[in-house]
Coordinates of C-alpha atoms in Angstrom, one line a residue:
L291 CA 0.6 -13.9 25.9
V292 CA 1.0 -17.2 25.3
P293 CA 2.8 -18.8 27.9
S294 CA 4.6 -21.2 26.0
L295 CA 5.9 -18.4 23.6
R296 CA 7.0 -16.1 26.2
H297 CA 10.8 -17.1 26.4
R298 CA 10.5 -18.8 22.9
R299 CA 13.9 -16.7 21.5
S300 CA 14.2 -19.9 19.0
L301 CA 11.5 -18.6 17.2
G302 CA 13.1 -15.6 16.3
E303 CA 11.3 -13.1 18.8
P304 CA 12.7 -9.3 19.5
R305 CA 11.8 -8.8 23.2
A306 CA 10.0 -5.7 24.0
L307 CA 12.2 -3.1 24.1
F308 CA 10.2 -0.3 22.8
A309 CA 6.6 1.8 23.7
L310 CA 4.1 -1.0 22.3
P311 CA 0.7 -0.4 21.7
S312 CA -0.9 -0.8 25.0
A313 CA -5.4 -1.4 26.1
Q314 CA -4.8 2.0 28.1
G315 CA -3.6 5.2 27.9
S316 CA -2.4 7.1 24.7
L317 CA -1.0 5.8 21.4
P318 CA 3.4 6.3 21.0
A319 CA 2.6 9.4 18.8
P320 CA 4.9 9.4 15.5
R321 CA 8.0 11.0 15.4
W322 CA 8.5 13.5 12.8
P323 CA 12.1 14.3 10.9
V324 CA 12.9 17.9 11.9
E325 CA 12.1 19.9 8.8
C326 CA 8.5 18.9 8.7
E327 CA 5.9 21.6 10.8
V328 CA 2.5 19.2 11.8
I329 CA -0.7 21.1 12.7
K330 CA -1.6 20.1 16.1
E331 CA -5.5 18.6 14.7
T332 CA -6.0 14.9 14.4
I333 CA -7.0 13.5 11.3
E334 CA -9.6 10.4 11.3
H335 CA -11.4 8.9 9.0
I336 CA -14.7 6.8 9.0
E337 CA -14.5 3.5 7.1
W338 CA -17.3 3.1 4.8
V339 CA -18.2 0.8 1.6
P340 CA -20.6 2.8 -1.0
P341 CA -24.0 1.0 -1.8
E342 CA -23.2 0.5 -5.2
P343 CA -20.1 -0.2 -7.2
E344 CA -18.0 2.9 -8.6
P345 CA -17.4 2.9 -12.3
F346 CA -14.7 3.9 -13.6
C347 CA -14.9 7.2 -15.8
Q348 CA -15.9 6.6 -19.3
P349 CA -13.6 9.1 -21.9
T350 CA -16.0 10.9 -23.8
G351 CA -13.2 12.2 -26.3
H352 CA -13.5 15.9 -25.3
E353 CA -12.2 16.5 -22.4
W354 CA -10.8 19.7 -21.6
A355 CA -6.4 20.1 -20.4
P356 CA -5.8 23.5 -18.9
A357 CA -3.9 25.6 -21.0
P358 CA 0.2 25.6 -19.3
L359 CA 1.3 27.9 -17.3
G360 CA 4.0 30.2 -17.5
K361 CA 6.1 30.6 -13.7
E362 CA 4.0 34.1 -13.2
Q363 CA 0.5 33.1 -13.6
G364 CA -1.7 32.1 -10.8
T365 CA -1.2 33.4 -7.5
V366 CA 0.3 31.4 -4.9
I367 CA -2.3 30.3 -2.2
Y368 CA 0.0 27.3 0.1
H369 CA 3.4 26.5 -0.6
L370 CA 5.4 25.0 2.0
S371 CA 9.1 25.2 2.1
P372 CA 10.8 22.5 0.3
A373 CA 14.1 20.4 1.7
P374 CA 17.3 22.3 0.9
Q375 CA 18.8 20.7 -2.0
G376 CA 21.4 17.8 -1.3
S377 CA 19.5 17.3 2.4
C378 CA 19.4 14.3 4.5
F379 CA 18.0 13.1 7.4
T380 CA 19.6 13.9 10.4
R381 CA 17.0 13.4 13.5
A382 CA 13.2 13.3 14.6
R383 CA 10.8 14.6 17.0
V384 CA 7.4 13.6 18.2
G385 CA 5.2 16.6 16.7
G386 CA 8.0 17.6 13.5
A387 CA 9.9 20.8 13.6
P388 CA 9.6 22.6 17.2
G389 CA 8.4 26.2 18.2
P390 CA 4.9 28.1 16.4
L391 CA 3.5 27.2 13.4
S392 CA 4.2 28.7 9.4
S393 CA 1.4 29.9 7.4
P394 CA 1.6 28.3 4.6
A395 CA -1.6 29.1 2.6
A396 CA -2.9 32.9 2.1
P397 CA -5.1 34.2 4.1
L398 CA -9.0 35.5 2.6
E399 CA -9.7 39.0 2.6
G400 CA -13.3 38.0 4.0
P401 CA -16.5 36.2 3.5
Q402 CA -17.5 37.1 -0.1
D403 CA -13.8 35.3 -1.0
T404 CA -14.4 32.1 -2.3
T405 CA -10.6 30.9 -2.1
L406 CA -9.6 27.5 -0.9
L407 CA -7.3 26.9 1.9
F408 CA -5.5 23.8 1.8
E409 CA -3.7 22.5 4.6
S410 CA -1.7 19.0 4.2
R411 CA 0.7 19.3 7.4
F412 CA -1.1 15.9 9.3
E413 CA 0.4 12.9 8.9
S414 CA 1.1 10.9 5.3
G415 CA 0.0 14.1 3.9
N416 CA 1.1 15.5 0.8
L417 CA 0.7 18.8 -0.9
Q418 CA 3.7 21.2 -1.4
K419 CA 1.6 24.4 -3.2
A420 CA -1.4 25.4 -4.8
V421 CA -1.8 27.8 -7.8
K422 CA -4.7 29.8 -7.5
V423 CA -5.0 30.1 -12.0
G424 CA -9.3 31.1 -12.3
P425 CA -11.6 31.6 -10.0
Y426 CA -12.7 28.0 -9.5
E427 CA -9.3 26.7 -11.1
Y428 CA -6.3 25.3 -9.0
V429 CA -3.1 24.1 -10.1
L430 CA -1.3 22.3 -7.7
T431 CA 2.5 20.5 -7.2
L432 CA 3.4 17.5 -5.1
R433 CA 6.5 17.3 -2.8
P434 CA 8.7 14.9 -3.9
D435 CA 10.2 12.0 -1.5
L436 CA 11.5 13.1 1.5
Y437 CA 15.7 13.9 0.2
T438 CA 15.2 13.4 -2.8
T439 CA 14.0 15.7 -6.1
K440 CA 12.0 12.6 -7.2
H441 CA 8.5 9.9 -6.9
T442 CA 5.7 12.1 -6.7
Q443 CA 2.5 10.1 -7.1
W444 CA 0.9 9.7 -3.3
F445 CA -1.4 12.5 -2.7
Y446 CA -3.3 12.9 0.8
F447 CA -4.7 16.9 1.3
R448 CA -7.2 18.8 2.7
V449 CA -9.3 22.0 1.3
Q450 CA -11.9 24.0 3.3
N451 CA -14.1 27.4 2.6
T452 CA -16.2 25.2 -0.2
R453 CA -18.9 26.8 -2.6
R454 CA -21.0 23.9 -3.5
D455 CA -22.4 25.0 -6.8
P456 CA -19.4 25.8 -9.0
L457 CA -17.5 23.5 -10.8
Y458 CA -14.4 24.0 -10.1
C459 CA -10.7 22.3 -11.5
F460 CA -7.7 20.5 -9.8
T461 CA -4.4 19.9 -11.8
I462 CA -1.5 18.4 -10.8
A463 CA 1.4 19.7 -12.4
N464 CA 4.2 17.5 -11.1
L465 CA 3.8 14.0 -11.4
A466 CA 5.9 11.2 -12.0
K467 CA 5.6 8.3 -14.0
P468 CA 4.5 8.2 -18.2
K469 CA 1.5 5.7 -17.6
S470 CA -1.0 6.0 -15.1
L471 CA -5.0 4.3 -14.1
Y472 CA -5.9 7.7 -14.2
S473 CA -5.9 7.5 -18.1
D474 CA -7.5 3.8 -17.7
G475 CA -11.1 5.9 -16.0
M476 CA -9.1 5.9 -12.4
R477 CA -10.7 8.6 -10.5
P478 CA -10.1 10.8 -7.3
L479 CA -10.7 9.6 -3.8
F480 CA -12.7 11.9 -2.2
Y481 CA -14.1 12.7 1.8
S482 CA -16.8 15.6 2.9
Q483 CA -16.5 15.9 6.7
Q484 CA -19.9 16.9 6.4
D485 CA -21.4 13.9 4.7
A486 CA -19.3 11.6 7.2
Q487 CA -20.8 13.7 10.2
S488 CA -24.4 13.9 8.9
H489 CA -24.7 10.7 6.8
G490 CA -22.2 8.1 7.8
I491 CA -20.8 8.4 3.8
G492 CA -17.0 8.2 4.0
W493 CA -14.0 8.2 1.0
R494 CA -15.8 7.5 -2.6
R495 CA -14.7 8.5 -6.1
V496 CA -15.4 11.6 -7.9
G497 CA -14.0 13.9 -11.4
T498 CA -15.0 13.9 -14.5
N499 CA -12.8 14.8 -17.2
I500 CA -9.7 13.5 -16.2
R501 CA -6.8 13.8 -17.9
Y502 CA -3.7 12.1 -17.6
Y503 CA -1.0 13.8 -19.4
R504 CA 2.4 15.5 -20.4
G505 CA 2.8 18.9 -19.1
G506 CA 3.9 21.0 -21.7
G507 CA 5.5 24.4 -19.4
G508 CA 5.5 25.8 -16.4
E509 CA 7.8 24.9 -13.4
E510 CA 8.2 21.1 -14.6
P511 CA 8.2 20.6 -18.5
T512 CA 9.1 17.1 -18.2
A513 CA 6.5 16.0 -15.5
F514 CA 2.8 14.2 -16.3
C515 CA 0.0 16.4 -14.9
L516 CA -3.8 15.0 -13.8
S517 CA -6.5 16.8 -14.4
W518 CA -10.3 16.1 -12.9
T519 CA -13.6 18.6 -12.8
M520 CA -15.7 18.5 -10.1
R521 CA -18.8 20.5 -7.6
F522 CA -18.5 20.3 -3.6
P523 CA -21.4 18.6 -2.6
H524 CA -21.2 21.8 0.3
D525 CA -20.7 24.9 1.3
G526 CA -18.4 25.8 3.8
D527 CA -17.0 21.9 4.1
T528 CA -14.1 20.7 5.0
C529 CA -12.7 18.2 2.5
F530 CA -10.0 15.5 1.2
F531 CA -8.3 14.6 -1.8
A532 CA -5.9 10.9 -1.4
H533 CA -4.4 8.4 -4.1
S534 CA -5.6 5.7 -2.7
Y535 CA -7.2 4.9 0.6
P536 CA -5.3 7.0 3.6
Y537 CA -3.7 4.2 6.2
T538 CA -1.7 6.2 8.6
Y539 CA 1.2 5.1 11.1
S540 CA -1.4 5.9 13.8
D541 CA -4.2 3.9 11.7
L542 CA -1.9 0.7 12.9
Q543 CA -1.6 1.1 15.8
R544 CA -5.3 2.4 16.8
Y545 CA -5.7 -1.7 15.4
L546 CA -2.9 -2.8 17.2
R547 CA -3.8 -1.7 20.6
A548 CA -7.3 -3.9 19.9
V549 CA -5.9 -6.7 19.2
A550 CA -3.5 -6.0 22.4
G551 CA -6.1 -5.0 24.6
D552 CA -8.5 -8.0 23.5
P553 CA -8.4 -10.8 25.8
V554 CA -9.0 -13.4 23.3
R555 CA -6.9 -12.1 20.2
S556 CA -3.8 -11.5 22.6
Q557 CA -3.6 -15.3 23.3
Y558 CA -2.5 -16.4 20.2
C559 CA -0.9 -12.8 18.7
M560 CA 2.2 -11.6 19.9
V561 CA 3.3 -7.5 19.4
R562 CA 6.5 -7.3 19.7
A563 CA 9.1 -4.4 18.2
L564 CA 11.0 -5.6 15.4
C565 CA 13.4 -2.1 15.4
R566 CA 12.9 0.7 15.5
S567 CA 13.1 3.3 12.6
L568 CA 15.5 5.7 11.4
A569 CA 13.2 8.4 13.0
G570 CA 12.6 5.8 16.0
N571 CA 9.0 5.1 15.0
T572 CA 8.5 0.9 15.7
V573 CA 8.0 -1.4 13.2
Y574 CA 5.7 -3.8 14.3
L575 CA 6.2 -7.8 14.1
L576 CA 3.4 -10.0 14.7
T577 CA 3.6 -13.4 15.8
I578 CA 0.7 -15.5 15.0
T579 CA -0.4 -19.0 16.4
S580 CA -1.9 -21.4 18.8
P581 CA 0.5 -22.7 21.6
A582 CA 0.3 -26.0 21.1
G583 CA 2.7 -28.1 19.2
T584 CA 5.1 -25.0 17.8
A585 CA 8.2 -26.9 17.4
A586 CA 6.1 -28.7 14.6
K587 CA 5.1 -26.0 12.5
R588 CA 5.8 -24.3 9.5
A589 CA 6.2 -20.3 8.9
V590 CA 4.7 -18.5 6.6
V591 CA 5.8 -14.4 6.2
L592 CA 4.2 -11.3 5.5
S593 CA 4.7 -7.6 4.9
A594 CA 3.5 -4.8 4.1
R595 CA 3.9 -1.0 3.1
A596 CA 7.4 -1.3 2.0
H597 CA 6.6 1.8 -0.1
P598 CA 4.3 4.7 2.1
G599 CA 2.0 5.4 -1.1
E600 CA 0.8 2.4 -1.6
S601 CA -2.1 2.7 1.4
G602 CA -4.4 -0.4 -0.3
S603 CA -1.6 -2.9 1.3
S604 CA -2.2 -1.9 4.5
W605 CA -5.8 -2.5 3.7
A606 CA -5.3 -6.1 2.4
M607 CA -2.9 -6.8 5.6
Q608 CA -5.4 -5.9 7.5
G609 CA -7.9 -8.0 6.0
F610 CA -5.8 -10.9 6.8
L611 CA -5.6 -9.7 10.4
D612 CA -9.4 -9.8 11.1
F613 CA -9.7 -13.1 9.3
L614 CA -6.9 -14.8 11.1
L615 CA -7.6 -13.5 14.7
S616 CA -11.0 -14.7 13.9
T617 CA -13.1 -17.5 15.6
H618 CA -13.8 -18.8 11.6
A619 CA -13.1 -22.4 12.2
D620 CA -10.4 -21.9 8.8
A621 CA -8.7 -19.3 11.1
R622 CA -8.6 -21.6 14.5
L623 CA -7.4 -24.2 11.6
L624 CA -4.3 -21.8 9.8
R625 CA -3.0 -20.8 13.4
R626 CA -3.0 -24.6 14.6
L627 CA -0.8 -25.4 11.2
F628 CA 1.5 -22.4 11.1
V629 CA 3.4 -19.9 12.6
F630 CA 2.5 -16.6 11.1
K631 CA 5.3 -14.0 11.0
V632 CA 3.7 -10.5 10.3
V633 CA 5.3 -7.1 9.6
P634 CA 2.1 -4.8 8.7
M635 CA 4.4 -1.9 8.4
L636 CA 8.0 -1.6 7.0
N637 CA 8.4 1.8 6.1
P638 CA 6.6 3.6 9.2
D639 CA 8.8 6.6 8.3
G640 CA 7.8 7.1 4.8
V641 CA 4.1 6.5 6.1
V642 CA 4.6 9.3 8.6
V643 CA 5.8 11.5 6.2
G644 CA 3.6 11.2 3.1
N645 CA 6.4 9.8 0.8
S646 CA 5.2 7.5 -2.7
R647 CA 8.3 5.5 -2.0
C648 CA 11.0 6.1 -0.2
S649 CA 12.8 5.5 3.5
L650 CA 14.0 9.0 5.1
V651 CA 17.6 7.5 3.3
G652 CA 16.2 8.7 0.6
R653 CA 16.1 5.3 -1.3
D654 CA 13.7 2.9 -2.0
P655 CA 13.6 -0.2 0.8
N656 CA 12.7 -2.7 -1.7
R657 CA 15.3 -2.8 -3.4
A658 CA 17.7 -2.9 -0.3
Y659 CA 17.4 -7.0 0.9
G660 CA 20.7 -7.5 -1.0
T661 CA 22.9 -5.1 0.6
A662 CA 20.7 -3.3 3.5
L663 CA 22.7 -1.4 6.4
C664 CA 21.5 -2.1 9.6
G665 CA 21.8 1.7 9.9
S666 CA 20.1 2.6 6.6
F667 CA 16.6 0.6 6.3
P668 CA 16.9 -1.1 10.1
G669 CA 12.9 -2.9 9.4
V670 CA 14.0 -4.3 5.5
W671 CA 17.5 -5.6 7.8
H672 CA 15.6 -6.7 10.7
L673 CA 13.2 -8.8 8.9
R674 CA 15.8 -10.7 6.8
A675 CA 17.4 -11.2 9.6
M676 CA 14.7 -13.0 11.4
V677 CA 13.6 -14.6 8.2
E678 CA 16.8 -16.3 8.5
R679 CA 16.4 -17.4 12.1
V680 CA 13.3 -19.2 10.7
L681 CA 14.5 -20.7 8.2
A682 CA 16.6 -22.6 10.4
E683 CA 14.6 -24.2 12.1
R684 CA 11.5 -24.5 10.4
E685 CA 10.2 -24.4 6.4
V686 CA 8.7 -21.3 5.3
V687 CA 6.1 -22.2 3.4
L688 CA 5.4 -18.9 1.7
Y689 CA 7.0 -15.0 2.2
C690 CA 4.0 -12.7 0.7
D691 CA 5.2 -9.1 0.5
F692 CA 1.9 -6.9 0.0
H693 CA 2.1 -3.7 -2.7
G694 CA -0.2 -1.7 -5.1
H695 CA 0.3 -0.8 -8.7
S696 CA -0.5 2.1 -10.2
R697 CA -0.4 1.0 -14.0
K698 CA -2.4 -1.9 -13.9
N699 CA -5.6 -3.1 -12.8
N700 CA -6.5 -6.1 -10.7
V701 CA -4.4 -8.2 -8.1
F702 CA -1.7 -10.4 -9.3
M703 CA 0.9 -11.7 -8.5
Y704 CA 5.2 -11.2 -8.7
G705 CA 6.9 -15.1 -8.0
C706 CA 10.1 -15.8 -8.8
D707 CA 11.7 -18.4 -11.6
G708 CA 15.4 -18.6 -11.9
G709 CA 15.2 -20.7 -14.9
R710 CA 17.3 -23.3 -13.2
A711 CA 15.2 -25.4 -11.3
G712 CA 13.8 -28.7 -12.1
A713 CA 10.5 -28.3 -14.1
E714 CA 8.5 -29.8 -11.9
L715 CA 9.4 -26.3 -9.0
R716 CA 9.4 -24.1 -12.2
L717 CA 5.6 -24.9 -12.6
H718 CA 4.7 -25.5 -9.0
Q719 CA 5.4 -21.8 -8.3
R720 CA 3.3 -21.3 -9.9
V721 CA -0.1 -23.1 -8.0
F722 CA -0.6 -20.6 -5.6
P723 CA -0.6 -17.4 -7.7
L724 CA -3.2 -20.0 -9.5
M725 CA -5.4 -21.0 -6.9
L726 CA -4.8 -17.3 -5.8
S727 CA -7.4 -16.1 -8.5
K728 CA -9.8 -19.5 -8.7
N729 CA -10.7 -18.4 -4.8
A730 CA -10.8 -14.6 -5.9
P731 CA -12.1 -14.9 -9.5
D732 CA -13.7 -11.4 -9.6
K733 CA -10.5 -9.9 -8.7
F734 CA -7.2 -11.3 -9.2
S735 CA -5.6 -12.3 -13.1
F736 CA -3.6 -15.1 -12.9
P737 CA -2.6 -14.2 -17.1
S738 CA -1.6 -10.6 -15.1
C739 CA 1.0 -12.1 -13.3
K740 CA 5.1 -12.6 -13.6
F741 CA 7.7 -14.9 -12.9
K742 CA 11.1 -14.0 -14.7
V743 CA 14.0 -12.7 -11.7
Q744 CA 15.1 -9.3 -13.9
K745 CA 18.2 -8.2 -13.1
S746 CA 16.7 -5.3 -11.7
K747 CA 14.7 -6.4 -9.1
A748 CA 17.6 -8.1 -7.3
G749 CA 17.6 -6.3 -4.0
T750 CA 13.5 -6.9 -4.0
G751 CA 11.8 -8.8 -0.9
R752 CA 10.8 -11.6 -2.7
V753 CA 13.6 -12.2 -4.8
V754 CA 15.9 -12.0 -1.8
M755 CA 13.7 -14.8 0.6
W756 CA 13.5 -16.5 -2.7
R757 CA 17.3 -17.2 -3.2
M758 CA 17.4 -17.5 0.7
G759 CA 15.7 -21.0 0.2
V760 CA 11.8 -19.4 0.3
S761 CA 10.5 -21.3 -2.8
N762 CA 7.1 -19.4 -2.7
S763 CA 8.3 -16.1 -2.6
Y764 CA 6.1 -13.2 -3.9
T765 CA 5.2 -10.2 -4.2
M766 CA 1.3 -9.0 -4.0
E767 CA 0.1 -6.2 -6.4
A768 CA -3.4 -4.6 -6.1
A769 CA -3.9 -1.8 -8.4
F770 CA -4.6 1.7 -7.0
G771 CA -7.8 1.2 -9.6
G772 CA -9.6 -1.6 -9.3
S773 CA -11.1 -4.9 -11.1
T774 CA -11.8 -5.2 -14.8
L775 CA -12.9 -9.1 -14.0
G776 CA -16.0 -11.2 -13.6
G777 CA -18.3 -8.8 -15.8
R778 CA -16.9 -5.5 -13.5
S779 CA -15.4 -2.3 -14.8
S780 CA -15.6 -0.7 -10.8
H781 CA -12.9 0.7 -8.6
F782 CA -11.5 -1.1 -5.9
T783 CA -13.4 -0.2 -2.0
V784 CA -12.3 -0.9 1.4
E785 CA -13.5 -4.2 1.7
D786 CA -12.5 -5.4 -1.8
L787 CA -8.7 -4.6 -0.5
K788 CA -9.4 -6.8 2.5
S789 CA -11.2 -9.3 1.1
L790 CA -7.5 -10.1 -0.4
G791 CA -6.7 -10.8 3.3
Y792 CA -9.1 -13.6 3.2
H793 CA -8.4 -15.1 -0.2
L794 CA -4.8 -15.6 0.8
C795 CA -6.0 -17.5 4.5
D796 CA -8.1 -19.8 2.3
T797 CA -5.4 -19.9 -0.4
L798 CA -2.9 -20.9 1.7
L799 CA -5.4 -24.1 3.1
D800 CA -5.8 -25.5 -0.5
F801 CA -2.6 -25.1 -1.0
C802 CA -1.2 -26.8 2.3
D803 CA -4.0 -29.5 1.7
P804 CA -3.1 -32.8 2.8
D805 CA -5.6 -34.2 0.3
P806 CA -3.6 -33.2 -3.3
T807 CA -6.2 -33.7 -5.2
K808 CA -6.5 -29.4 -6.0
F809 CA -2.3 -28.5 -6.2
Q810 CA -2.3 -31.5 -8.5
Q811 CA -5.6 -29.6 -10.5
C812 CA -4.1 -26.8 -10.5
L813 CA -0.5 -27.9 -12.1
S814 CA -1.6 -29.4 -14.6
E815 CA -3.8 -26.5 -15.8
V816 CA -0.4 -24.7 -15.0
D817 CA 1.0 -26.9 -17.3
A818 CA -1.2 -26.8 -20.0
L819 CA -1.6 -22.9 -20.3
L820 CA 2.6 -22.6 -20.2
R821 CA 2.3 -25.2 -23.4
Q822 CA -0.4 -22.8 -25.0
R823 CA 1.4 -19.7 -24.3
L824 CA 4.3 -20.4 -25.3
G825 CA 2.6 -22.0 -28.9
R826 CA 4.5 -24.7 -28.9
E827 CA 5.1 -28.5 -27.8
L828 CA 8.1 -28.8 -25.7
G829 CA 10.8 -30.5 -27.6
S830 CA 10.5 -35.1 -27.6
G831 CA 12.1 -35.6 -24.4
G832 CA 12.0 -31.6 -23.0
S833 CA 11.1 -30.7 -20.2
W834 CA 10.1 -26.7 -18.8
S835 CA 13.9 -26.3 -17.6
D836 CA 14.9 -25.7 -20.8
V837 CA 12.7 -23.6 -21.6
S838 CA 14.1 -20.0 -20.2
P839 CA 12.0 -17.6 -18.5
S840 CA 11.7 -14.9 -21.1
E841 CA 9.8 -17.3 -23.5
L842 CA 7.5 -17.8 -20.8
E843 CA 6.9 -14.5 -19.9
S844 CA 6.3 -13.5 -23.8

């Protein structure tokens, strides 16, 4: 630990009350609600970047859609008991439900039985039911966020007993959102254990005949369906499917243990517990800065994973931490200039149980910043309280909350234009995203950025932090799909997502450069772009403060 920071309570440091990842020994095991069964196997995947870009699936116009299913069709081969209607979280324990595990999968009838074996009772897993409707055709149902009946989007499950020759068809039949990047060529992610062990190949995009469409029957006629076909690469393989690259609570703890055990990085990165979640999982807070001159430094606050199904935000956060904790000259400069307060996983309970959006109170944490009760949303409440303490003693130059987006490709930001600020301030709020688009032109889309503060977003982190006095307050959205910029039309890799963290660091240095040339150039460009968007000149004597945010967003 940095000696000069050890006793500085004025920096808003929580005391080290809870178990933290240490360099030795086992990691604190995730705590699960007692309704959740958890298999004993540890699920880990290798990290890998495909050697070639993975293009979006090009629709042919002849995609085949499975016929709608009645309630009695097919054979149920995997079924987890849903949480009772109207139930709520009561208690948690390591390992989830006590006692022996049930057998949700139908047993195979012998070596000739080609039925796939499904499993999702592991960290971040989500699959509630699988129905076999043909020799190699399966209809799948996702589990809603715990203690709710909705928010079906994230999926992550294992299949075994594969055959390499047949064409398999999978349909997820209860997705919640009317629009999805699967309609624009996004493919599901696939992982083969044999390929990982024999060839070092990790998660990759698969699928042909990809269709996203409104369901026409079955148990949930108002839901949406995702269908795809594929061939497995091996007989008898253990494979996984996922909506986005998984990043579990245990993945974060492994990463933080490596940082804490590193004699160099631990000198300027302090790992503390911000609080405990409802289930008793630690919400971590990292304070990153060089020891000297702390009192004069401005602060930067970053958070990720309020929404557990947006796992790409964790990869972007890891990329940010990789760079900021490195020996690179720019990283050293950033640590000299700023105090970084980082909450890398705001909603660990949701991540552990495989939710898409909610915490264990069954509500969206990123709508609770304005009203959050400590007992219901401890991560949100303690983050806000920490920012209040930091603001009392120093300027917070940037707040950025990392998220994932399911309907628009590329990376973009939501900022805060309340329409009541002076013209200068309204333009300033657009400078950081414009700079980021210049530093990451093949990923970041400035035209996709929005700055209007909608009433429905009043409880989000970015809006509440902005109202607290953080002028540059943003949500950064990274698409589940990929990039359509700079000649690309391909999926994001883990490396793409991690590079966002580096680009954010690079942009922060440009934004805060004592030489104002870049800032002024971007300010002029923002002014010109807004005039172009407005389609008219400002009235005589008029200024940007006379134009409504709605008019600028149109």
